[in-house]
PDB file of C-alpha atoms in Angstrom:
ATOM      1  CA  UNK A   1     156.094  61.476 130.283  1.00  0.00           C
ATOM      2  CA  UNK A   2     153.575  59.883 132.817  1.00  0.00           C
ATOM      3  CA  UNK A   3     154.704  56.838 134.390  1.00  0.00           C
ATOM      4  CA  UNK A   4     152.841  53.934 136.100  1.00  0.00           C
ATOM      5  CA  UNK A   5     154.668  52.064 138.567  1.00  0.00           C
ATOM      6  CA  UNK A   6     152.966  48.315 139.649  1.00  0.00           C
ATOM      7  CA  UNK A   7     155.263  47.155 142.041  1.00  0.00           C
ATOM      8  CA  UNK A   8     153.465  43.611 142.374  1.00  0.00           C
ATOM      9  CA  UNK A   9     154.994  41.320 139.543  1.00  0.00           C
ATOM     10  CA  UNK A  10     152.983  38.544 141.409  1.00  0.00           C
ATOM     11  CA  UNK A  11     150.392  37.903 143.333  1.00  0.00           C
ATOM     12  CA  UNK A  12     148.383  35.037 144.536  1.00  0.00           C
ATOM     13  CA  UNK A  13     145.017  34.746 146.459  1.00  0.00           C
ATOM     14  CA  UNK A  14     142.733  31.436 147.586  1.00  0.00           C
ATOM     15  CA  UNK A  15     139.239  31.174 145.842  1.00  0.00           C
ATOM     16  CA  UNK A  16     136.792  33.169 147.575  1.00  0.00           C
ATOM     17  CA  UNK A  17     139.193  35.323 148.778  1.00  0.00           C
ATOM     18  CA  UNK A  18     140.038  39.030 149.005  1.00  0.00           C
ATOM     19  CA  UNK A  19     143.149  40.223 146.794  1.00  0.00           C
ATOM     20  CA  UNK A  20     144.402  43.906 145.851  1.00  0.00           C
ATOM     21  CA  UNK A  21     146.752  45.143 143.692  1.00  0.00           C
ATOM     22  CA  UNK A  22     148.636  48.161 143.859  1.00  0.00           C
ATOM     23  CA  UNK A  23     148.778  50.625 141.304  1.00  0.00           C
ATOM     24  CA  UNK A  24     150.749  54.224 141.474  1.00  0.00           C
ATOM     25  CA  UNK A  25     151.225  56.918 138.965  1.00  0.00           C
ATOM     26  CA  UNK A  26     153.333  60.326 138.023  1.00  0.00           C
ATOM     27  CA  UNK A  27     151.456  63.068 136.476  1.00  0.00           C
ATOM     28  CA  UNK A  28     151.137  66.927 136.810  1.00  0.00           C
ATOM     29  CA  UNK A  29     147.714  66.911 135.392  1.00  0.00           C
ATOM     30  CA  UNK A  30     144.621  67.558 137.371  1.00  0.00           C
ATOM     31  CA  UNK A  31     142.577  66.394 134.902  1.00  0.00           C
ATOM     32  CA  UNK A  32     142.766  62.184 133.573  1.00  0.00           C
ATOM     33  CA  UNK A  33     141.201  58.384 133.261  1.00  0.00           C
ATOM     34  CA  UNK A  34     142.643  55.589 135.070  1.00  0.00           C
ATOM     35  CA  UNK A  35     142.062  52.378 134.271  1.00  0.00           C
ATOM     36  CA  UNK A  36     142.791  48.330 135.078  1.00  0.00           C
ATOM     37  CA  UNK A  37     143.113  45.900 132.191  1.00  0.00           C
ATOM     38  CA  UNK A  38     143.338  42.126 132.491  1.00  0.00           C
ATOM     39  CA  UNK A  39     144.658  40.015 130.174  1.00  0.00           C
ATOM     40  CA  UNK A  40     144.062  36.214 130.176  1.00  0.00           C
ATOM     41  CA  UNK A  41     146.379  33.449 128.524  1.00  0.00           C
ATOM     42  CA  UNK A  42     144.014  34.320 125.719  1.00  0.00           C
ATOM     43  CA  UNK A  43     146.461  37.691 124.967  1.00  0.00           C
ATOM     44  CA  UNK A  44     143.446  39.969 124.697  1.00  0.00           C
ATOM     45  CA  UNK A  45     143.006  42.925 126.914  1.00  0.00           C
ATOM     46  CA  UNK A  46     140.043  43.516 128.772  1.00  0.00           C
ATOM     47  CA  UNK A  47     138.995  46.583 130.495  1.00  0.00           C
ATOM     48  CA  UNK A  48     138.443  45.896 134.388  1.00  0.00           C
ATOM     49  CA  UNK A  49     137.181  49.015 135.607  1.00  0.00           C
ATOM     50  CA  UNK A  50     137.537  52.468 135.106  1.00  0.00           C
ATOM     51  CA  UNK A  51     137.871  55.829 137.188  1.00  0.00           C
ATOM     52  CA  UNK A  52     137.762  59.498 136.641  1.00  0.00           C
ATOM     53  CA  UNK A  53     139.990  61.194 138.372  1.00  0.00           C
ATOM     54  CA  UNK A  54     137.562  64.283 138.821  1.00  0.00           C
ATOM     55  CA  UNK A  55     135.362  62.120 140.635  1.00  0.00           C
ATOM     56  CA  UNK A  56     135.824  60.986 144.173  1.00  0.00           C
ATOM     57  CA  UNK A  57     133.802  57.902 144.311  1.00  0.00           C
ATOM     58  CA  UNK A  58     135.589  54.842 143.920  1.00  0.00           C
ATOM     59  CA  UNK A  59     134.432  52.616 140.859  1.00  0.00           C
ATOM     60  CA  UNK A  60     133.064  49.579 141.269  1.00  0.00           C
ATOM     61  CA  UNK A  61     132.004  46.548 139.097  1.00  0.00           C
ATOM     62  CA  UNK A  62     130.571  43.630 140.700  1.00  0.00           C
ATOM     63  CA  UNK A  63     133.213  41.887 142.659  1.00  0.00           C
ATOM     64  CA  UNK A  64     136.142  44.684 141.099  1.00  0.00           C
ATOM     65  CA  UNK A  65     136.913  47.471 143.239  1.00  0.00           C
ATOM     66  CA  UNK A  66     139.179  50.569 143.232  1.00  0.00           C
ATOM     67  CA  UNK A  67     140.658  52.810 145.915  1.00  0.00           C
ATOM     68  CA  UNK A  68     141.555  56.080 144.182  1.00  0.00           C
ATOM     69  CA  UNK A  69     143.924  58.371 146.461  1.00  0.00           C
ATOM     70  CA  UNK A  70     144.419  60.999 144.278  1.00  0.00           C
ATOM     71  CA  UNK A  71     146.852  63.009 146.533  1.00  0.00           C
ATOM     72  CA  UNK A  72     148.845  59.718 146.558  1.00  0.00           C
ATOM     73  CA  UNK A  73     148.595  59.380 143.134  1.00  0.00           C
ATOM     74  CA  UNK A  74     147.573  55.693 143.853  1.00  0.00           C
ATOM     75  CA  UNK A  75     144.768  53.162 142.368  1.00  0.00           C
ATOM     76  CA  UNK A  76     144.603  50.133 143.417  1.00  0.00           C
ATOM     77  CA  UNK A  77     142.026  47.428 142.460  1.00  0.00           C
ATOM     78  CA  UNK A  78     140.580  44.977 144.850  1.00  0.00           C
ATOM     79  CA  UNK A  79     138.874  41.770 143.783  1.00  0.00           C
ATOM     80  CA  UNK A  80     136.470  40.259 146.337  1.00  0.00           C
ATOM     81  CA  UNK A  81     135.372  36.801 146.094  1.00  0.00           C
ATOM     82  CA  UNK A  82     138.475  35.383 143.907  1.00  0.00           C
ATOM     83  CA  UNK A  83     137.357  33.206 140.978  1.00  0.00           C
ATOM     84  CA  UNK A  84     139.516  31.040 139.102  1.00  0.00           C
ATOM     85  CA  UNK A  85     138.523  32.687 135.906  1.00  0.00           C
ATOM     86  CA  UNK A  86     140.438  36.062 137.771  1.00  0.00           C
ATOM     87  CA  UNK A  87     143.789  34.653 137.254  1.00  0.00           C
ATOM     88  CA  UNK A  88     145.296  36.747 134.388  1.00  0.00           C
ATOM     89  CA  UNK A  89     148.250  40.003 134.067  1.00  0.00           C
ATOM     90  CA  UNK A  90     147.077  42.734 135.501  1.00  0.00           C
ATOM     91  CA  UNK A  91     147.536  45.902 133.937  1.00  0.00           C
ATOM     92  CA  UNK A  92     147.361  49.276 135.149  1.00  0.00           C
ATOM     93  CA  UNK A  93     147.052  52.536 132.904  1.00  0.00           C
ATOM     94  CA  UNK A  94     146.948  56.182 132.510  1.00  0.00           C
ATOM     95  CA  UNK A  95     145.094  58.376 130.185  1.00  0.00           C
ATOM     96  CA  UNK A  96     144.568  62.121 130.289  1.00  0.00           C
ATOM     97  CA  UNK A  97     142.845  65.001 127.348  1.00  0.00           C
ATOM     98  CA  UNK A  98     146.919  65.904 127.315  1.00  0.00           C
ATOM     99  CA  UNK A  99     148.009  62.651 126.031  1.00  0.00           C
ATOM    100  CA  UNK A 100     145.328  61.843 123.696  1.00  0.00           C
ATOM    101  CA  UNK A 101     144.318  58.544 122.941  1.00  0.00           C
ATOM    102  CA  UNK A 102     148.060  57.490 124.255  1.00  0.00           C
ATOM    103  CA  UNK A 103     147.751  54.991 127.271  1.00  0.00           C
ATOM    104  CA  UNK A 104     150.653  54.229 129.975  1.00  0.00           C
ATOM    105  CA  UNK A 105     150.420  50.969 131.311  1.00  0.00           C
ATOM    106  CA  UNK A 106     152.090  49.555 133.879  1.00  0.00           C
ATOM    107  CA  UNK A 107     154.452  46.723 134.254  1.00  0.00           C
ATOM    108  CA  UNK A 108     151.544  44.602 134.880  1.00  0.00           C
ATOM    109  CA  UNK A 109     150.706  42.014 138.259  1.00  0.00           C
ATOM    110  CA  UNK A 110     150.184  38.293 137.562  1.00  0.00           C
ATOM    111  CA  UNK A 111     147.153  37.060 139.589  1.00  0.00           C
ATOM    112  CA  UNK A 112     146.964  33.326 140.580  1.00  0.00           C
ATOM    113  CA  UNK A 113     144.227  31.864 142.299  1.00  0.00           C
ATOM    114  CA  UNK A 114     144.312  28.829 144.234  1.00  0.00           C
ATOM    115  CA  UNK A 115     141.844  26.415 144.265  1.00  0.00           C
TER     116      UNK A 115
ATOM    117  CA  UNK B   1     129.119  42.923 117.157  1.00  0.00           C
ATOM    118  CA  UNK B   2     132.575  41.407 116.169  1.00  0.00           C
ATOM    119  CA  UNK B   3     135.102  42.557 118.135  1.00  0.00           C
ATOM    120  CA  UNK B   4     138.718  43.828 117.029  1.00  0.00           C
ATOM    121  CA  UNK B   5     140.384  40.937 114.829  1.00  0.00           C
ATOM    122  CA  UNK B   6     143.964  41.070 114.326  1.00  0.00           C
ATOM    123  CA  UNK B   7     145.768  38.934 111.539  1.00  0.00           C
ATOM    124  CA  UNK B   8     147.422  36.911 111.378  1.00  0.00           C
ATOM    125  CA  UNK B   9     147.683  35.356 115.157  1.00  0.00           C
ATOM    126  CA  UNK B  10     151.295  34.387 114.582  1.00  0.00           C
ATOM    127  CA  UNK B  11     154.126  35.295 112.013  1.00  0.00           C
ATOM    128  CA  UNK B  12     157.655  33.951 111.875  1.00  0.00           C
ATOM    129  CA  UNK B  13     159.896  36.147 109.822  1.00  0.00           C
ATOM    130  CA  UNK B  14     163.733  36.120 109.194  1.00  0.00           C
ATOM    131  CA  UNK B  15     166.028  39.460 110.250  1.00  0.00           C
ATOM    132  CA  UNK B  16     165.971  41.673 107.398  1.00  0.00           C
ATOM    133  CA  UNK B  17     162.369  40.885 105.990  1.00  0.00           C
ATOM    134  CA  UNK B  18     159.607  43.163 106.677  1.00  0.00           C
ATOM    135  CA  UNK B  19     156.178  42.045 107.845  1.00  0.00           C
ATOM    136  CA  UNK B  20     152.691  43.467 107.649  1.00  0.00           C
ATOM    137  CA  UNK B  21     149.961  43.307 110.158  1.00  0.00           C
ATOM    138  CA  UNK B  22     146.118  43.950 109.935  1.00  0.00           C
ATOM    139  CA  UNK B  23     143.409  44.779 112.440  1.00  0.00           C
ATOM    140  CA  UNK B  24     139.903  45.406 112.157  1.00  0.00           C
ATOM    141  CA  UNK B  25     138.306  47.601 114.633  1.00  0.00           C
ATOM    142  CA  UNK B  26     134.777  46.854 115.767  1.00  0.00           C
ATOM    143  CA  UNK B  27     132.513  48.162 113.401  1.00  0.00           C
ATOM    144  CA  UNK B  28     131.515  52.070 114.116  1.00  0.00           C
ATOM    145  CA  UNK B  29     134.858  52.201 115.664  1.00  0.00           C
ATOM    146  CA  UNK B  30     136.523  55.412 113.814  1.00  0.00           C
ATOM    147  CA  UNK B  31     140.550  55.117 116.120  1.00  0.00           C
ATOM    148  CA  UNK B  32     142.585  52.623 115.813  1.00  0.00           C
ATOM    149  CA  UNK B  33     146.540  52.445 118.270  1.00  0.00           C
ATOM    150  CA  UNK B  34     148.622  49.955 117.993  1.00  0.00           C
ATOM    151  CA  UNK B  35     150.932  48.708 121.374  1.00  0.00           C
ATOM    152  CA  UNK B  36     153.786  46.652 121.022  1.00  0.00           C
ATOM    153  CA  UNK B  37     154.417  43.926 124.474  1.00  0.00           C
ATOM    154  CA  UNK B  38     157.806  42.493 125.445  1.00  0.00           C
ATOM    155  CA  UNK B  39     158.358  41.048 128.597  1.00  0.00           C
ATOM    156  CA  UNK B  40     161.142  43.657 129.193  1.00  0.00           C
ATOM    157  CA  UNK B  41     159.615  47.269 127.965  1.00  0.00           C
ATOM    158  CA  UNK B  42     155.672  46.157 128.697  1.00  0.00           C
ATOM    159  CA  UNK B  43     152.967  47.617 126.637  1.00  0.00           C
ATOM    160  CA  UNK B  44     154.301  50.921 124.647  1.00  0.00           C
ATOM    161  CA  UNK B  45     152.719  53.474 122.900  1.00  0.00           C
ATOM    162  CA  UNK B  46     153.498  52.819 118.109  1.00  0.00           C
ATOM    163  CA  UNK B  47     150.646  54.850 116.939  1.00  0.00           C
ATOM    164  CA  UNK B  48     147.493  55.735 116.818  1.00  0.00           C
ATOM    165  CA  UNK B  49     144.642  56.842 113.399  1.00  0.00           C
ATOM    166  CA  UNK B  50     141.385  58.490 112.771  1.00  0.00           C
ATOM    167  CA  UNK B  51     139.772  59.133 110.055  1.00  0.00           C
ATOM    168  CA  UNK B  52     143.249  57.765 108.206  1.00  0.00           C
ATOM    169  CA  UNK B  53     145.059  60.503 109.942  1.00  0.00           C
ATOM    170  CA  UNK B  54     147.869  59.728 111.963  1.00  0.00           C
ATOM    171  CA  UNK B  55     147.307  61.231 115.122  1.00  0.00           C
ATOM    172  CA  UNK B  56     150.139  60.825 117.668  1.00  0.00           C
ATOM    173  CA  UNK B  57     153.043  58.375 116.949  1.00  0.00           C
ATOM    174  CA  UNK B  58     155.029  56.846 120.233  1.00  0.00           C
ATOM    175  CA  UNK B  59     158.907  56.894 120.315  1.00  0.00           C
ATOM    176  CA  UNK B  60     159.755  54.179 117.659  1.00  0.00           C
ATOM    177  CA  UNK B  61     162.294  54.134 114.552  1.00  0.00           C
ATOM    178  CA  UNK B  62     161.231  54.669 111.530  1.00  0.00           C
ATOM    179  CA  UNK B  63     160.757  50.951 110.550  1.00  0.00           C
ATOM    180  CA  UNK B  64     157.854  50.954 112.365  1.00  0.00           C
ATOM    181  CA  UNK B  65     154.860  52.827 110.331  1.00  0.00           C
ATOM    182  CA  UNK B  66     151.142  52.496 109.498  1.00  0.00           C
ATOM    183  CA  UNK B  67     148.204  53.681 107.855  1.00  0.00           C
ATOM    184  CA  UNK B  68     144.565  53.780 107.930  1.00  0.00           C
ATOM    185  CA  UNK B  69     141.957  52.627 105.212  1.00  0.00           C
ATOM    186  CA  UNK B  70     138.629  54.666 104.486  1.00  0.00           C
ATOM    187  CA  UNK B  71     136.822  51.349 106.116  1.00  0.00           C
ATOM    188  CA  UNK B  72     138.963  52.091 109.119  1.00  0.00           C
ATOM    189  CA  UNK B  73     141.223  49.270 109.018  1.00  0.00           C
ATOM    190  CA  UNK B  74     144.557  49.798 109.722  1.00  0.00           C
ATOM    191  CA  UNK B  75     147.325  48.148 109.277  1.00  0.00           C
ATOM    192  CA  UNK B  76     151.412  48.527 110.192  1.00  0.00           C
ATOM    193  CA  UNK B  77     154.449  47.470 108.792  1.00  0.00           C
ATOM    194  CA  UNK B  78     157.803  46.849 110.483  1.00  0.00           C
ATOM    195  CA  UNK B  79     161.075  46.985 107.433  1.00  0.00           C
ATOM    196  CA  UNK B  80     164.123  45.743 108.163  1.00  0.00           C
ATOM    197  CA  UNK B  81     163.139  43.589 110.450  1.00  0.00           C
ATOM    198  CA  UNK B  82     165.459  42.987 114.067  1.00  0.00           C
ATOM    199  CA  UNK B  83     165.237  40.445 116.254  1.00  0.00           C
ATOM    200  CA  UNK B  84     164.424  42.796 118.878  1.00  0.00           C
ATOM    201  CA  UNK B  85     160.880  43.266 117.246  1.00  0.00           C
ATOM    202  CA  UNK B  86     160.043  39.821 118.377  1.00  0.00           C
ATOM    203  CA  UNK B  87     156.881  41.212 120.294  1.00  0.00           C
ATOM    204  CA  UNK B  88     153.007  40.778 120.996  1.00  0.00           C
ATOM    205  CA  UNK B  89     151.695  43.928 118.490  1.00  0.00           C
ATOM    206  CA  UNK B  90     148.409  44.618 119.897  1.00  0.00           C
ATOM    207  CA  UNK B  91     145.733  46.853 118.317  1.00  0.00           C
ATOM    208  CA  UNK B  92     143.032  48.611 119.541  1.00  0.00           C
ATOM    209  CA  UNK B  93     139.536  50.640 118.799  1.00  0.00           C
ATOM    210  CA  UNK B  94     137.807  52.911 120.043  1.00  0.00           C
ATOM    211  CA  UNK B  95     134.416  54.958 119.278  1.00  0.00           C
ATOM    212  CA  UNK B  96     135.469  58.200 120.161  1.00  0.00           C
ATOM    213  CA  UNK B  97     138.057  60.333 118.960  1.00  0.00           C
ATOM    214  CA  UNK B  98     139.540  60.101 122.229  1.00  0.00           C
ATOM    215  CA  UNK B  99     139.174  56.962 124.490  1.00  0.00           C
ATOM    216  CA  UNK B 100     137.684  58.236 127.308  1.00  0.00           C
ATOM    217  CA  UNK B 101     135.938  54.857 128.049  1.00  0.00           C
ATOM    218  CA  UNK B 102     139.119  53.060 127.166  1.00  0.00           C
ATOM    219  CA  UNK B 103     140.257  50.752 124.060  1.00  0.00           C
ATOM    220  CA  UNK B 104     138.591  47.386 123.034  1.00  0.00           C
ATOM    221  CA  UNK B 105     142.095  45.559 122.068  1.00  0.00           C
ATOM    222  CA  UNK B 106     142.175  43.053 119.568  1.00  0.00           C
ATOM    223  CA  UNK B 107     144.408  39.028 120.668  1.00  0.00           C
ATOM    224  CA  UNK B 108     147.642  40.306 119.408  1.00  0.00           C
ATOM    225  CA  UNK B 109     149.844  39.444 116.414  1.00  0.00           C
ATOM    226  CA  UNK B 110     152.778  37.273 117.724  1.00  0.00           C
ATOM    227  CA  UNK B 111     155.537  38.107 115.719  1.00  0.00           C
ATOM    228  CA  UNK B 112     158.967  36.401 115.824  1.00  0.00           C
ATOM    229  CA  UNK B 113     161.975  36.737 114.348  1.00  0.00           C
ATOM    230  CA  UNK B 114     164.529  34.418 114.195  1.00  0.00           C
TER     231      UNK B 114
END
């Protein structure tokens, strides 16, 4: 089975500041999705940013980053410009066609941000 | 465009019992998985449904098991309960038949048993 390794349990960053988490994964496949959830006190996950692993260009989404290495088999996210509203888990996870709608997450990264 | 609503929020149940849990994807939204959260195992893999088909199940007992209404709703049920169930159960949709754009996850069911 794929694994996803976060080896951040915690994190913490200054408003306005730069922050990245790390994210690394185990697969055989060329082929698969990779993606970073957040999830707020409010318990619901919500999708971050997402990357193809087919495609070379890093995703981005306003102040949420990613550096893909896929020989590394790494994917980390980088928030620019920390908000308050940022703090949250963290959650990195794996998709591919081969594990259909099945996701591995990772053990997740708790963000604080200091005022 | 209501998101994914899970019911109810919380549920305290006694060892033994067995407890039922609901989610309604957003409308349109044709799979449904399910994730159980514990602080010590993280997010894993119960099931997952389309079209009331059970697609791919994840490495639980047989306690654990679903299903999948013609409206989509789905709903799973946990027998016998454990206290080692006590756990965040998480659904969540998505419009394709396979989530290439990633899930839409519902707040959770907090189940505990005691």
């Amino acid at each position: 089975a794929q694994t996803v390794t976060q080896s951040q349990p915690e994190m913490s960053v200054q408003e306005a500041e730069t922050v990245t988490l790390s994210c690394t994964y185990d697969t055989s496949e060329s082929d698969y999705y990779l993606f970073w959830y957040k999830q707020p006190p409010s318990r619901q996950m919500i999708l971050v940013i997402r990357q193809e692993a087919y495609k070379q260009q890093n995703a981005t989404e306003n102040r949420f980053s990613v550096n893909f290495q896929k020989a590394a088999k790494s994917f980390s996210l980088k928030i620019s410009d920390s908000q308050l509203g940022d703090a949250a888990m963290y959650f990195c996870a794996y998709r591919s066609e081969n594990t259909g709608n099945q996701f591995y997450f990772g053990t997740g990264t708790s963000l604080t941000v200091i005022p | 465009k209501a998101g994914v609503t899970q019911t109810p929020r919380y549920l305290i149940k006694t060892r033994g019992q067995q407890v039922t849990l609901s989610c309604s994807p957003i409308s349109g939204h044709r799979s449904v998985s399910w994730y159980q959260q514990t602080p010590g195992q993280g997010l894993q893999f119960l099931f997952e449904y389309f079209s009331e088909t059970q697609r791919n199940k994840g490495n639980f007992p047989g306690r654990f098991s679903g299903r999948q209404f013609s409206n989509s709703r789905s709903e799973m049920n946990v027998s016998t309960l454990e206290l080692g169930d006590s756990a965040l159960y998480l659904c969540a949709s998505s419009l394709l038949l396979t989530a290439t754009y990633g899930y839409t996850f519902g707040s959770g069911t907090r189940l505990t048993v005691v």
